[in-house]
């Protein structure tokens, strides 16, 4: 209820909100938008905002399930016999590092990895077409890890969705690596070393092309998607391309270093004729799955931050577009006339109680107006 002229103007409405809207002929001045109005907007739309946050949280959990599925990791440890020779020691290579490099080079070749995969369900998808088979083997290489654990220990692990397949891939890698060592020890002679060096050079050229192709894929992707958001599929694809590029560059550098170290045919023969290993822990089919909790937590945290940001933007826009007069201060922003009384919402009371409250407020307004006139 407000006075708009010399005569008292008394208006009664069903709710305070309706009365305020009747007083307002335009939006409240933006300079008057304080924190209170933003909190009022949040309160009025609280259920919609809460529903939005729940939907975003559910969507992030659903997305995390498919982006970071549970993995079954099979692991084997092998002990490498011997000590680093003078050439390897000068390059800072331990015997485990030497064996790791050799195994990484082998798993980087399609022929070796296809032989490993043949007994597994993944091998059934290979059809001999190079491009098709490379796409099938690409995720296998990504999840097949070969790491050193001390100067004489190498750890081979594979993480996949199927525990039996994970065990088969690790076991197949060890079996074919042992077969390759046996064949190398039987076939490699001083007369064959030059041919082996040429084979290494050809392998190095192949790795160089793979590295250049991977770097080009990253550049082409960035040209199309210069700044993908962390919560998008494009960002995830970019990270995979970068990892492939880094892996290809590392593999190229390793083979280049090995080739540079082959100064004599005797050194090459001695390197592989003395190579042997023993399996310390055979791979078994894992029973429990592991989840990359750190990655999942980061993904959900980013989604929540984005959700709260959207809610904050929505609150700001709704508040700025709100033309309703909701407080005494809003009335003062529209008119210099004093507010005589406010009739609140009385929906929860009976009709008689509401009428009594309205008469009381109107009486207060008339009294206030009379005192102003005096």
Short mmCIF file of C-alpha atoms in Angstrom, two decimals:
data_model
loop_
_atom_site.label_atom_id
_atom_site.label_comp_id
_atom_site.label_asym_id
_atom_site.label_seq_id
_atom_site.Cartn_x
_atom_site.Cartn_y
_atom_site.Cartn_z
CA UNK A 1 0.00 0.00 0.00
CA UNK A 2 1.54 3.31 -1.00
CA UNK A 3 0.48 6.93 -1.34
CA UNK A 4 0.63 8.28 -4.89
CA UNK A 5 -1.27 11.60 -4.47
CA UNK A 6 -2.55 14.05 -1.88
CA UNK A 7 -5.49 11.74 -1.28
CA UNK A 8 -4.73 8.36 0.24
CA UNK A 9 -4.61 5.56 -2.29
CA UNK A 10 -5.22 2.24 -0.57
CA UNK A 11 -4.92 -0.98 -2.55
CA UNK A 12 -5.41 -4.51 -1.32
CA UNK A 13 -4.25 -7.56 -3.26
CA UNK A 14 -4.33 -11.31 -2.85
CA UNK A 15 -0.57 -11.42 -2.23
CA UNK A 16 2.33 -9.07 -1.69
CA UNK A 17 3.81 -10.10 -5.01
CA UNK A 18 0.65 -9.09 -6.89
CA UNK A 19 0.54 -5.73 -5.12
CA UNK A 20 4.13 -4.98 -5.87
CA UNK A 21 3.70 -5.89 -9.53
CA UNK A 22 0.80 -3.47 -9.75
CA UNK A 23 3.00 -0.68 -8.40
CA UNK A 24 5.76 -1.38 -10.89
CA UNK A 25 5.51 0.05 -14.40
CA UNK A 26 9.06 -0.80 -15.40
CA UNK A 27 12.13 -2.71 -14.20
CA UNK A 28 13.68 -1.71 -10.93
CA UNK A 29 16.80 0.39 -11.42
CA UNK A 30 19.82 -1.85 -11.93
CA UNK A 31 21.85 0.12 -9.43
CA UNK A 32 19.43 -1.10 -6.78
CA UNK A 33 20.12 -4.80 -7.46
CA UNK A 34 21.81 -5.91 -4.26
CA UNK A 35 22.73 -9.35 -3.00
CA UNK A 36 19.29 -9.67 -1.40
CA UNK A 37 17.54 -9.76 -4.75
CA UNK A 38 19.91 -12.44 -6.07
CA UNK A 39 19.24 -14.52 -2.97
CA UNK A 40 15.51 -14.02 -3.45
CA UNK A 41 15.83 -15.24 -7.06
CA UNK A 42 17.75 -18.27 -5.84
CA UNK A 43 15.04 -19.00 -3.27
CA UNK A 44 12.16 -18.63 -5.76
CA UNK A 45 13.79 -20.96 -8.31
CA UNK A 46 15.52 -23.25 -5.81
CA UNK A 47 13.79 -26.45 -6.93
CA UNK A 48 14.56 -25.84 -10.60
CA UNK A 49 18.20 -25.09 -9.80
CA UNK A 50 18.42 -28.14 -7.57
CA UNK A 51 16.92 -30.29 -10.32
CA UNK A 52 19.44 -28.87 -12.80
CA UNK A 53 22.35 -29.69 -10.50
CA UNK A 54 21.07 -33.22 -9.94
CA UNK A 55 20.69 -33.76 -13.69
CA UNK A 56 24.21 -32.44 -14.33
CA UNK A 57 25.63 -34.62 -11.55
CA UNK A 58 23.83 -37.66 -12.89
CA UNK A 59 25.04 -36.88 -16.40
CA UNK A 60 28.62 -36.53 -15.19
CA UNK A 61 28.42 -39.86 -13.37
CA UNK A 62 26.95 -41.49 -16.49
CA UNK A 63 29.68 -39.94 -18.65
CA UNK A 64 32.43 -40.98 -16.21
CA UNK A 65 31.19 -44.56 -16.38
CA UNK A 66 31.70 -44.68 -20.15
CA UNK A 67 34.82 -42.48 -20.32
CA UNK A 68 36.57 -44.26 -17.45
CA UNK A 69 35.18 -47.81 -17.32
CA UNK A 70 36.42 -50.30 -14.69
CA UNK A 71 39.63 -52.04 -15.78
CA UNK A 72 40.95 -55.51 -14.95
CA UNK A 73 44.74 -55.41 -14.79
CA UNK A 74 46.86 -58.53 -15.25
CA UNK A 75 50.53 -58.21 -14.28
CA UNK A 76 53.68 -60.29 -14.65
CA UNK A 77 57.18 -59.69 -13.35
CA UNK A 78 60.28 -61.08 -15.04
CA UNK A 79 63.90 -61.22 -13.87
CA UNK A 80 66.56 -60.44 -16.44
CA UNK A 81 69.83 -62.35 -16.03
CA UNK A 82 73.22 -60.75 -16.49
CA UNK A 83 74.72 -57.31 -16.12
CA UNK A 84 74.93 -54.34 -18.43
CA UNK A 85 77.87 -54.53 -20.83
CA UNK A 86 80.26 -51.66 -21.31
CA UNK A 87 78.32 -50.13 -24.19
CA UNK A 88 74.99 -50.22 -22.34
CA UNK A 89 76.56 -48.97 -19.12
CA UNK A 90 78.07 -46.00 -20.96
CA UNK A 91 74.57 -45.13 -22.20
CA UNK A 92 73.09 -45.50 -18.71
CA UNK A 93 71.12 -48.64 -19.65
CA UNK A 94 70.53 -51.44 -17.14
CA UNK A 95 69.74 -54.95 -18.28
CA UNK A 96 66.08 -54.42 -17.36
CA UNK A 97 66.01 -51.24 -19.44
CA UNK A 98 67.61 -53.10 -22.34
CA UNK A 99 64.96 -55.80 -22.15
CA UNK A 100 62.21 -53.21 -21.80
CA UNK A 101 63.41 -51.45 -24.96
CA UNK A 102 63.51 -54.69 -26.89
CA UNK A 103 60.02 -55.70 -25.78
CA UNK A 104 58.61 -52.25 -26.56
CA UNK A 105 60.07 -52.42 -30.04
CA UNK A 106 58.53 -55.82 -30.62
CA UNK A 107 55.06 -54.86 -29.36
CA UNK A 108 55.26 -51.82 -31.64
CA UNK A 109 55.34 -54.13 -34.68
CA UNK A 110 52.07 -55.41 -36.11
CA UNK A 111 53.40 -58.91 -36.77
CA UNK A 112 54.46 -59.53 -33.17
CA UNK A 113 51.33 -58.06 -31.61
CA UNK A 114 49.02 -59.89 -34.01
CA UNK A 115 50.62 -63.19 -32.96
CA UNK A 116 50.02 -62.24 -29.32
CA UNK A 117 46.35 -61.44 -30.00
CA UNK A 118 45.48 -64.46 -32.16
CA UNK A 119 44.43 -66.74 -29.26
CA UNK A 120 42.28 -63.97 -27.73
CA UNK A 121 38.81 -62.75 -28.74
CA UNK A 122 40.48 -59.60 -30.08
CA UNK A 123 42.42 -61.73 -32.57
CA UNK A 124 39.13 -62.79 -34.18
CA UNK A 125 38.65 -59.18 -35.28
CA UNK A 126 41.90 -59.11 -37.26
CA UNK A 127 41.44 -59.73 -40.98
CA UNK A 128 44.92 -59.10 -42.39
CA UNK A 129 44.07 -55.66 -43.80
CA UNK A 130 46.82 -53.36 -42.42
CA UNK A 131 44.73 -50.26 -41.70
CA UNK A 132 41.92 -52.25 -40.13
CA UNK A 133 44.28 -54.32 -37.98
CA UNK A 134 46.15 -51.21 -36.83
CA UNK A 135 42.90 -49.68 -35.57
CA UNK A 136 42.16 -52.90 -33.65
CA UNK A 137 45.65 -53.04 -32.14
CA UNK A 138 45.88 -49.33 -31.30
CA UNK A 139 43.90 -49.54 -27.99
CA UNK A 140 45.78 -52.73 -27.08
CA UNK A 141 49.12 -50.92 -27.35
CA UNK A 142 47.70 -48.06 -25.29
CA UNK A 143 46.82 -50.33 -22.35
CA UNK A 144 49.86 -52.63 -22.60
CA UNK A 145 52.48 -51.26 -20.19
CA UNK A 146 56.13 -52.37 -20.01
CA UNK A 147 58.06 -50.84 -17.10
CA UNK A 148 61.27 -51.45 -15.22
CA UNK A 149 61.43 -52.19 -11.50
CA UNK A 150 65.07 -52.04 -10.51
CA UNK A 151 68.12 -52.99 -12.60
CA UNK A 152 67.02 -56.56 -13.30
CA UNK A 153 63.20 -56.60 -13.10
CA UNK A 154 60.67 -55.80 -15.82
CA UNK A 155 56.91 -55.51 -15.20
CA UNK A 156 54.46 -56.29 -18.00
CA UNK A 157 50.81 -55.36 -17.42
CA UNK A 158 47.63 -54.97 -19.40
CA UNK A 159 44.38 -53.29 -18.30
CA UNK A 160 41.15 -54.21 -20.08
CA UNK A 161 37.46 -54.77 -19.49
CA UNK A 162 37.75 -58.56 -19.71
CA UNK A 163 39.93 -60.18 -17.00
CA UNK A 164 40.58 -63.32 -19.04
CA UNK A 165 41.69 -61.30 -22.08
CA UNK A 166 44.01 -59.20 -19.90
CA UNK A 167 45.71 -62.36 -18.62
CA UNK A 168 45.95 -63.86 -22.11
CA UNK A 169 47.59 -60.76 -23.58
CA UNK A 170 50.25 -60.56 -20.85
CA UNK A 171 50.97 -64.28 -21.06
CA UNK A 172 51.10 -64.17 -24.86
CA UNK A 173 53.53 -61.24 -24.74
CA UNK A 174 55.90 -63.21 -22.49
CA UNK A 175 55.62 -66.40 -24.57
CA UNK A 176 56.32 -64.71 -27.90
CA UNK A 177 59.11 -62.61 -26.41
CA UNK A 178 60.79 -65.76 -25.12
CA UNK A 179 60.36 -67.38 -28.54
CA UNK A 180 61.86 -64.32 -30.20
CA UNK A 181 64.88 -64.39 -27.86
CA UNK A 182 65.41 -68.09 -28.54
CA UNK A 183 65.25 -67.56 -32.30
CA UNK A 184 67.53 -64.56 -32.08
CA UNK A 185 70.11 -66.45 -30.06
CA UNK A 186 70.05 -69.27 -32.62
CA UNK A 187 70.09 -67.13 -35.77
CA UNK A 188 72.03 -64.01 -34.93
CA UNK A 189 75.70 -64.30 -35.94
CA UNK A 190 78.44 -61.90 -36.76
CA UNK A 191 77.72 -62.28 -40.48
CA UNK A 192 74.07 -61.39 -39.94
CA UNK A 193 74.69 -58.28 -37.87
CA UNK A 194 74.91 -55.96 -40.87
CA UNK A 195 71.58 -57.22 -42.10
CA UNK A 196 70.16 -56.69 -38.62
CA UNK A 197 71.43 -53.14 -38.60
CA UNK A 198 69.63 -52.55 -41.88
CA UNK A 199 66.49 -54.03 -40.39
CA UNK A 200 66.85 -51.70 -37.42
CA UNK A 201 67.27 -48.77 -39.79
CA UNK A 202 64.12 -49.76 -41.64
CA UNK A 203 62.32 -50.05 -38.32
CA UNK A 204 63.63 -46.64 -37.34
CA UNK A 205 62.29 -45.13 -40.57
CA UNK A 206 58.91 -46.71 -39.88
CA UNK A 207 58.83 -45.28 -36.34
CA UNK A 208 59.84 -41.89 -37.67
CA UNK A 209 56.89 -41.93 -40.08
CA UNK A 210 54.55 -43.01 -37.25
CA UNK A 211 55.85 -40.16 -35.09
CA UNK A 212 55.35 -37.61 -37.87
CA UNK A 213 51.85 -38.93 -38.59
CA UNK A 214 50.93 -38.73 -34.90
CA UNK A 215 52.24 -35.16 -34.64
CA UNK A 216 50.30 -34.22 -37.77
CA UNK A 217 47.10 -35.68 -36.30
CA UNK A 218 47.53 -33.51 -33.20
CA UNK A 219 48.16 -30.41 -35.35
CA UNK A 220 45.17 -31.09 -37.60
CA UNK A 221 42.91 -31.70 -34.61
CA UNK A 222 44.01 -28.45 -32.94
CA UNK A 223 43.38 -26.58 -36.17
CA UNK A 224 39.75 -27.77 -36.10
CA UNK A 225 39.31 -27.65 -32.30
CA UNK A 226 41.75 -25.03 -30.99
CA UNK A 227 40.53 -24.86 -27.39
CA UNK A 228 38.31 -27.83 -26.42
CA UNK A 229 36.75 -27.70 -22.96
CA UNK A 230 38.00 -30.31 -20.45
CA UNK A 231 34.51 -31.77 -20.05
CA UNK A 232 33.98 -32.45 -23.78
CA UNK A 233 34.70 -35.56 -25.82
CA UNK A 234 36.96 -33.45 -28.08
CA UNK A 235 39.25 -32.76 -25.11
CA UNK A 236 39.45 -36.48 -24.31
CA UNK A 237 40.24 -37.25 -27.97
CA UNK A 238 42.95 -34.58 -27.96
CA UNK A 239 44.58 -36.13 -24.88
CA UNK A 240 44.59 -39.54 -26.59
CA UNK A 241 46.19 -38.07 -29.71
CA UNK A 242 48.85 -36.34 -27.60
CA UNK A 243 49.60 -39.56 -25.74
CA UNK A 244 49.96 -41.42 -29.04
CA UNK A 245 52.28 -38.71 -30.34
CA UNK A 246 54.43 -38.81 -27.20
CA UNK A 247 54.59 -42.61 -27.30
CA UNK A 248 55.62 -42.58 -30.97
CA UNK A 249 58.30 -39.95 -30.28
CA UNK A 250 59.63 -41.94 -27.33
CA UNK A 251 59.75 -45.14 -29.35
CA UNK A 252 61.58 -43.39 -32.18
CA UNK A 253 64.13 -41.92 -29.75
CA UNK A 254 64.72 -45.33 -28.14
CA UNK A 255 65.32 -47.13 -31.44
CA UNK A 256 67.52 -44.29 -32.69
CA UNK A 257 69.66 -44.56 -29.55
CA UNK A 258 69.92 -48.31 -29.92
CA UNK A 259 70.88 -48.04 -33.56
CA UNK A 260 73.48 -45.41 -32.77
CA UNK A 261 74.99 -47.74 -30.18
CA UNK A 262 75.51 -50.59 -32.64
CA UNK A 263 79.05 -49.62 -33.54
CA UNK A 264 80.38 -53.16 -34.08
CA UNK A 265 78.84 -56.44 -35.13
CA UNK A 266 80.32 -58.20 -32.10
CA UNK A 267 78.54 -55.82 -29.72
CA UNK A 268 75.22 -56.55 -31.43
CA UNK A 269 75.71 -60.28 -31.26
CA UNK A 270 76.76 -60.20 -27.63
CA UNK A 271 73.76 -58.07 -26.70
CA UNK A 272 71.12 -60.54 -27.80
CA UNK A 273 73.01 -63.81 -27.41
CA UNK A 274 73.34 -63.10 -23.66
CA UNK A 275 69.71 -62.04 -23.20
CA UNK A 276 67.49 -64.32 -21.09
CA UNK A 277 64.85 -63.90 -18.41
CA UNK A 278 62.92 -65.82 -15.79
CA UNK A 279 59.28 -65.28 -14.90
CA UNK A 280 58.96 -64.29 -11.25
CA UNK A 281 55.18 -63.76 -11.15
CA UNK A 282 53.05 -65.31 -13.87
CA UNK A 283 49.98 -63.34 -14.96
CA UNK A 284 46.64 -64.47 -13.56
CA UNK A 285 43.13 -63.37 -14.46
CA UNK A 286 42.31 -60.46 -12.10
CA UNK A 287 39.29 -60.84 -9.85
CA UNK A 288 38.64 -57.22 -8.90
CA UNK A 289 38.46 -54.22 -11.21
CA UNK A 290 40.21 -50.92 -10.67
CA UNK A 291 38.81 -47.48 -11.41
CA UNK A 292 40.94 -44.40 -12.14
CA UNK A 293 39.53 -42.50 -9.16
CA UNK A 294 41.68 -39.41 -9.72
CA UNK A 295 40.49 -38.97 -13.29
CA UNK A 296 36.87 -39.64 -12.32
CA UNK A 297 37.06 -37.15 -9.45
CA UNK A 298 38.58 -34.47 -11.69
CA UNK A 299 35.89 -35.05 -14.32
CA UNK A 300 33.02 -34.83 -11.82
CA UNK A 301 34.59 -31.78 -10.14
CA UNK A 302 34.83 -29.96 -13.47
CA UNK A 303 31.22 -30.84 -14.23
CA UNK A 304 30.06 -29.51 -10.85
CA UNK A 305 32.02 -26.28 -11.31
CA UNK A 306 30.43 -25.84 -14.74
CA UNK A 307 26.97 -26.58 -13.26
CA UNK A 308 27.33 -24.01 -10.49
CA UNK A 309 28.58 -21.53 -13.06
CA UNK A 310 25.48 -22.07 -15.19
CA UNK A 311 23.23 -21.68 -12.16
CA UNK A 312 25.01 -18.44 -11.19
CA UNK A 313 24.57 -17.06 -14.71
CA UNK A 314 20.89 -18.05 -14.66
CA UNK A 315 20.39 -16.29 -11.30
CA UNK A 316 22.00 -13.10 -12.62
CA UNK A 317 19.93 -13.09 -15.82
CA UNK A 318 16.65 -13.85 -14.03
CA UNK A 319 17.31 -11.15 -11.45
CA UNK A 320 18.14 -8.51 -14.06
CA UNK A 321 15.04 -9.37 -16.07
CA UNK A 322 12.78 -9.40 -13.02
CA UNK A 323 10.49 -6.31 -13.11
CA UNK A 324 8.54 -7.16 -9.97
CA UNK A 325 8.66 -4.88 -6.92
CA UNK A 326 9.35 -7.15 -3.98
CA UNK A 327 10.72 -4.98 -1.15
CA UNK A 328 10.20 -1.55 0.38
CA UNK A 329 13.55 -0.55 -1.13
CA UNK A 330 12.24 -1.43 -4.60
CA UNK A 331 9.28 0.92 -4.06
CA UNK A 332 11.69 3.64 -3.00
CA UNK A 333 13.67 3.13 -6.19
CA UNK A 334 10.54 3.84 -8.23
CA UNK A 335 8.99 6.69 -6.22
CA UNK A 336 9.90 9.18 -3.52
CA UNK A 337 6.51 8.67 -1.84
CA UNK A 338 6.57 6.89 1.52
CA UNK A 339 5.31 3.33 1.94
CA UNK A 340 2.42 3.41 4.40
CA UNK A 341 1.90 -0.31 4.90
CA UNK A 342 2.59 -3.71 3.35
CA UNK A 343 -0.02 -6.42 3.00
CA UNK A 344 1.79 -9.79 2.98
CA UNK A 345 0.64 -12.99 1.37
CA UNK A 346 -2.14 -14.56 3.47
CA UNK A 347 -2.77 -17.77 1.57
CA UNK A 348 -2.35 -20.03 4.57
CA UNK A 349 -5.10 -18.31 6.61
CA UNK A 350 -8.87 -18.55 6.42
CA UNK A 351 -10.89 -16.01 4.49
CA UNK A 352 -12.02 -14.30 7.70
CA UNK A 353 -8.47 -14.06 9.05
CA UNK A 354 -7.20 -12.67 5.75
CA UNK A 355 -9.97 -10.03 5.69
CA UNK A 356 -9.20 -9.06 9.28
CA UNK A 357 -5.48 -8.74 8.53
CA UNK A 358 -6.17 -6.64 5.45
CA UNK A 359 -8.50 -4.31 7.40
CA UNK A 360 -5.82 -3.94 10.04
CA UNK A 361 -3.16 -3.04 7.47
CA UNK A 362 -5.51 -0.63 5.69
CA UNK A 363 -6.30 1.01 9.01
CA UNK A 364 -2.58 1.44 9.65
CA UNK A 365 -2.13 2.94 6.20
CA UNK A 366 -4.98 5.43 6.75
CA UNK A 367 -3.58 6.40 10.12
CA UNK A 368 -0.12 6.84 8.66
CA UNK A 369 -1.50 8.97 5.83
CA UNK A 370 -3.52 11.09 8.28
CA UNK A 371 -0.43 11.72 10.39
CA UNK A 372 1.51 12.78 7.29
CA UNK A 373 -1.24 15.25 6.28
CA UNK A 374 -1.22 16.76 9.77
#
